[in-house]
């Protein structure tokens, strides 16, 4: 099982940073759907903007973080449904359908065509509001509470910067995806040999694995949780 990833704490920001990518905006819509009131969304954005959310740990189906406000320090545990094995297979096939998709993911981009491809096959990668569950040590009755909404807001920025955060929450880590793609190219059949008109997936996967190793050696963006 993949180990949790502990993401660096995000510093306070002078102004509210809005989602700029199409998938970030889709995540924000889900958060807004999950909220009970606009006032709670506003309060959550203030907490997130002012740096009151601690480091966020993510793993398949789960995220954990602490949030501090004037009343104390609270622990938020959130849940995102993990795709079942069949759906994960469909998602891997969608990535493999075009050699440029894995390179785009490694570069911090989530191709719309990839998500559309998976959606047409019955697999929804981006969650909707009702799928974002949470619990908090505070005494608020709502789910999600303001603290959970603040963590979800911070997750927006993490997901925008690295779509693999979203894939990991859905049950497919970067290493798992690269490993599955690599396995597809180990023993190709005659029908799998690319023609002049077909992308060479094996070359693309090897390039992606090499790029991933370089990224990890140069600037590790996150560290494993203890």
CSV table of C-alpha atoms in Angstrom, one decimal:
chain,number,residue,atom,x,y,z
A,1,UNK,CA,0.0,0.0,0.0
A,2,UNK,CA,1.3,3.5,-0.9
A,3,UNK,CA,2.7,5.4,2.1
A,4,UNK,CA,1.1,8.8,3.0
A,5,UNK,CA,2.7,11.9,1.5
A,6,UNK,CA,3.2,14.9,3.8
A,7,UNK,CA,3.0,18.2,1.8
A,8,UNK,CA,4.9,21.3,2.9
A,9,UNK,CA,2.9,23.9,4.8
A,10,UNK,CA,1.7,26.7,2.6
A,11,UNK,CA,2.7,30.2,3.7
A,12,UNK,CA,0.1,33.0,4.3
A,13,UNK,CA,-0.9,34.9,1.3
A,14,UNK,CA,-1.8,38.6,1.0
A,15,UNK,CA,-4.9,38.0,-1.0
A,16,UNK,CA,-7.2,35.1,-1.9
A,17,UNK,CA,-5.7,33.1,-4.7
A,18,UNK,CA,-8.4,31.8,-7.0
A,19,UNK,CA,-8.2,28.5,-8.9
A,20,UNK,CA,-6.8,29.1,-12.3
A,21,UNK,CA,-6.8,25.7,-13.9
A,22,UNK,CA,-9.9,23.9,-15.2
A,23,UNK,CA,-9.4,21.0,-12.8
A,24,UNK,CA,-8.8,23.4,-9.9
A,25,UNK,CA,-12.0,25.2,-10.6
A,26,UNK,CA,-13.8,21.8,-10.8
A,27,UNK,CA,-12.4,21.0,-7.3
A,28,UNK,CA,-13.6,24.3,-6.0
A,29,UNK,CA,-17.1,23.7,-7.3
A,30,UNK,CA,-17.2,20.4,-5.4
A,31,UNK,CA,-16.0,22.2,-2.2
A,32,UNK,CA,-18.7,24.9,-2.7
A,33,UNK,CA,-21.3,22.1,-3.2
A,34,UNK,CA,-20.3,20.5,0.1
A,35,UNK,CA,-20.5,23.7,2.2
A,36,UNK,CA,-23.6,24.5,4.1
A,37,UNK,CA,-23.4,28.2,3.9
A,38,UNK,CA,-21.5,30.9,2.0
A,39,UNK,CA,-20.4,32.5,5.3
A,40,UNK,CA,-18.6,29.3,6.2
A,41,UNK,CA,-16.8,29.2,2.9
A,42,UNK,CA,-15.7,32.8,3.4
A,43,UNK,CA,-14.4,32.0,6.9
A,44,UNK,CA,-12.6,28.9,5.6
A,45,UNK,CA,-10.9,30.9,2.8
A,46,UNK,CA,-9.6,33.4,5.4
A,47,UNK,CA,-8.1,30.6,7.5
A,48,UNK,CA,-6.5,29.1,4.5
A,49,UNK,CA,-5.2,32.4,3.1
A,50,UNK,CA,-3.7,33.5,6.5
A,51,UNK,CA,-1.7,30.3,6.8
A,52,UNK,CA,-3.7,28.6,9.6
A,53,UNK,CA,-3.7,25.2,8.0
A,54,UNK,CA,-0.8,23.0,8.9
A,55,UNK,CA,0.9,20.4,6.7
A,56,UNK,CA,-1.5,18.2,4.8
A,57,UNK,CA,-0.9,14.4,4.7
A,58,UNK,CA,-2.6,12.6,1.8
A,59,UNK,CA,-3.0,9.0,1.0
A,60,UNK,CA,-5.5,7.0,-1.1
A,61,UNK,CA,-9.0,8.0,0.0
A,62,UNK,CA,-7.9,10.2,2.9
A,63,UNK,CA,-6.3,13.4,4.0
A,64,UNK,CA,-5.4,14.8,7.4
A,65,UNK,CA,-4.3,18.2,8.6
A,66,UNK,CA,-4.4,20.5,11.6
A,67,UNK,CA,-6.1,23.9,11.6
A,68,UNK,CA,-5.7,26.7,14.1
A,69,UNK,CA,-8.2,29.5,14.9
A,70,UNK,CA,-8.8,31.8,17.9
A,71,UNK,CA,-10.4,29.0,19.8
A,72,UNK,CA,-7.6,26.4,19.5
A,73,UNK,CA,-6.0,23.8,17.4
A,74,UNK,CA,-8.2,21.2,15.6
A,75,UNK,CA,-7.5,18.1,13.6
A,76,UNK,CA,-9.4,17.5,10.4
A,77,UNK,CA,-9.7,14.1,8.7
A,78,UNK,CA,-11.2,14.0,5.3
A,79,UNK,CA,-12.2,11.3,2.8
A,80,UNK,CA,-12.4,11.1,-1.0
A,81,UNK,CA,-13.8,7.8,-2.5
A,82,UNK,CA,-11.1,5.6,-3.9
A,83,UNK,CA,-11.8,4.2,-7.4
A,84,UNK,CA,-12.3,0.4,-7.5
A,85,UNK,CA,-9.7,-1.8,-9.2
A,86,UNK,CA,-11.7,-1.9,-12.5
A,87,UNK,CA,-12.0,1.9,-12.6
A,88,UNK,CA,-8.3,2.3,-11.8
A,89,UNK,CA,-7.6,0.1,-14.8
A,90,UNK,CA,-9.8,2.3,-17.0
A,91,UNK,CA,-7.9,5.4,-15.7
A,92,UNK,CA,-4.5,3.8,-16.5
A,93,UNK,CA,-5.8,2.9,-20.0
A,94,UNK,CA,-7.0,6.5,-20.5
A,95,UNK,CA,-3.5,7.7,-19.6
A,96,UNK,CA,-1.9,5.2,-21.9
A,97,UNK,CA,-4.2,6.1,-24.8
A,98,UNK,CA,-2.0,9.0,-25.8
A,99,UNK,CA,1.8,9.1,-25.1
A,100,UNK,CA,1.8,12.8,-24.3
A,101,UNK,CA,-0.6,12.4,-21.3
A,102,UNK,CA,1.9,11.0,-18.9
A,103,UNK,CA,4.4,13.7,-19.8
A,104,UNK,CA,1.7,16.3,-19.2
A,105,UNK,CA,0.9,14.9,-15.8
A,106,UNK,CA,4.6,14.9,-14.8
A,107,UNK,CA,4.8,18.5,-16.0
A,108,UNK,CA,1.9,19.5,-13.6
A,109,UNK,CA,-0.9,19.5,-16.2
A,110,UNK,CA,-4.1,17.4,-16.1
A,111,UNK,CA,-5.1,16.9,-19.8
A,112,UNK,CA,-8.9,17.6,-20.3
A,113,UNK,CA,-8.9,14.8,-22.9
A,114,UNK,CA,-7.7,12.3,-20.3
A,115,UNK,CA,-10.4,13.1,-17.9
A,116,UNK,CA,-13.0,13.2,-20.7
A,117,UNK,CA,-11.7,9.8,-22.0
A,118,UNK,CA,-12.1,8.2,-18.5
A,119,UNK,CA,-15.5,9.9,-18.0
A,120,UNK,CA,-16.8,8.4,-21.3
A,121,UNK,CA,-15.8,5.0,-19.9
A,122,UNK,CA,-17.8,5.6,-16.8
A,123,UNK,CA,-15.0,6.7,-14.5
A,124,UNK,CA,-15.2,10.2,-12.9
A,125,UNK,CA,-11.9,11.4,-11.6
A,126,UNK,CA,-12.9,14.7,-10.2
A,127,UNK,CA,-15.2,14.3,-7.1
A,128,UNK,CA,-18.5,16.1,-6.5
A,129,UNK,CA,-19.6,17.8,-3.3
A,130,UNK,CA,-21.4,14.8,-1.8
A,131,UNK,CA,-18.2,12.7,-2.1
A,132,UNK,CA,-16.1,15.0,0.1
A,133,UNK,CA,-16.5,13.6,3.6
A,134,UNK,CA,-14.8,14.9,6.8
A,135,UNK,CA,-14.6,14.9,10.5
A,136,UNK,CA,-13.1,17.4,12.9
A,137,UNK,CA,-12.2,17.6,16.6
A,138,UNK,CA,-14.2,20.9,16.9
A,139,UNK,CA,-17.8,20.9,18.2
A,140,UNK,CA,-19.4,22.2,15.0
A,141,UNK,CA,-22.4,20.2,13.8
A,142,UNK,CA,-21.9,20.7,10.1
A,143,UNK,CA,-19.9,18.3,7.8
A,144,UNK,CA,-17.7,19.8,6.5
A,145,UNK,CA,-17.1,22.4,9.2
A,146,UNK,CA,-15.1,25.6,8.6
A,147,UNK,CA,-11.8,23.9,9.5
A,148,UNK,CA,-12.5,21.1,7.0
A,149,UNK,CA,-13.4,23.6,4.3
A,150,UNK,CA,-10.1,25.4,5.0
A,151,UNK,CA,-8.2,22.2,4.4
A,152,UNK,CA,-10.1,21.6,1.2
A,153,UNK,CA,-9.2,25.1,0.1
A,154,UNK,CA,-5.5,24.3,0.7
A,155,UNK,CA,-6.0,21.1,-1.2
A,156,UNK,CA,-7.2,23.1,-4.2
A,157,UNK,CA,-3.8,24.8,-4.4
A,158,UNK,CA,-2.0,21.4,-4.0
A,159,UNK,CA,-4.1,19.7,-6.7
A,160,UNK,CA,-3.6,22.6,-9.1
A,161,UNK,CA,0.2,22.5,-8.6
A,162,UNK,CA,0.4,18.7,-8.9
A,163,UNK,CA,-2.5,16.6,-10.4
A,164,UNK,CA,-0.9,13.5,-8.9
A,165,UNK,CA,-2.3,14.7,-5.5
A,166,UNK,CA,-5.8,14.2,-7.0
A,167,UNK,CA,-4.8,10.8,-8.5
A,168,UNK,CA,-3.3,9.7,-5.2
A,169,UNK,CA,-6.5,10.6,-3.3
A,170,UNK,CA,-8.5,8.5,-5.9
A,171,UNK,CA,-6.2,5.6,-5.3
A,172,UNK,CA,-3.5,5.9,-8.0
A,173,UNK,CA,-0.2,7.3,-6.9
A,174,UNK,CA,2.5,8.5,-9.3
A,175,UNK,CA,4.7,5.5,-8.7
A,176,UNK,CA,1.8,3.1,-9.2
A,177,UNK,CA,0.7,4.7,-12.4
A,178,UNK,CA,4.3,4.7,-13.8
A,179,UNK,CA,4.7,1.1,-12.7
A,180,UNK,CA,1.5,0.0,-14.4
A,181,UNK,CA,2.4,1.8,-17.6
A,182,UNK,CA,5.8,0.2,-17.6
A,183,UNK,CA,4.3,-3.2,-17.1
A,184,UNK,CA,2.2,-2.7,-20.2
A,185,UNK,CA,5.4,-2.3,-22.3
A,186,UNK,CA,7.4,-5.2,-20.9
A,187,UNK,CA,6.0,-8.0,-23.1
A,188,UNK,CA,4.2,-6.4,-26.0
A,189,UNK,CA,2.4,-8.7,-28.5
A,190,UNK,CA,2.7,-8.4,-32.2
A,191,UNK,CA,-0.4,-6.3,-32.3
A,192,UNK,CA,1.1,-4.0,-29.7
A,193,UNK,CA,4.1,-3.0,-31.8
A,194,UNK,CA,3.7,0.6,-32.8
A,195,UNK,CA,3.4,1.5,-36.5
A,196,UNK,CA,4.6,4.7,-38.0
A,197,UNK,CA,1.2,6.2,-37.3
A,198,UNK,CA,1.0,5.0,-33.7
A,199,UNK,CA,2.7,6.6,-30.6
A,200,UNK,CA,5.5,4.5,-29.1
A,201,UNK,CA,4.2,4.1,-25.5
A,202,UNK,CA,7.2,2.3,-24.3
A,203,UNK,CA,9.5,5.1,-25.2
A,204,UNK,CA,7.1,7.6,-23.6
A,205,UNK,CA,7.0,5.6,-20.4
A,206,UNK,CA,10.8,5.3,-20.2
A,207,UNK,CA,11.1,9.0,-20.8
A,208,UNK,CA,8.5,9.7,-18.1
A,209,UNK,CA,10.3,7.4,-15.6
A,210,UNK,CA,13.6,9.1,-16.3
A,211,UNK,CA,12.0,12.6,-15.9
A,212,UNK,CA,10.4,11.5,-12.6
A,213,UNK,CA,13.8,10.4,-11.3
A,214,UNK,CA,15.3,13.7,-12.2
A,215,UNK,CA,12.5,15.7,-10.6
A,216,UNK,CA,12.9,13.7,-7.3
A,217,UNK,CA,16.7,14.2,-7.3
A,218,UNK,CA,16.5,17.9,-8.1
A,219,UNK,CA,13.6,19.4,-6.1
A,220,UNK,CA,11.6,16.9,-4.0
A,221,UNK,CA,8.2,18.6,-3.6
A,222,UNK,CA,7.0,16.5,-0.7
A,223,UNK,CA,8.4,14.1,1.9
A,224,UNK,CA,7.0,10.8,3.1
A,225,UNK,CA,5.2,11.0,6.4
A,226,UNK,CA,6.9,9.5,9.4
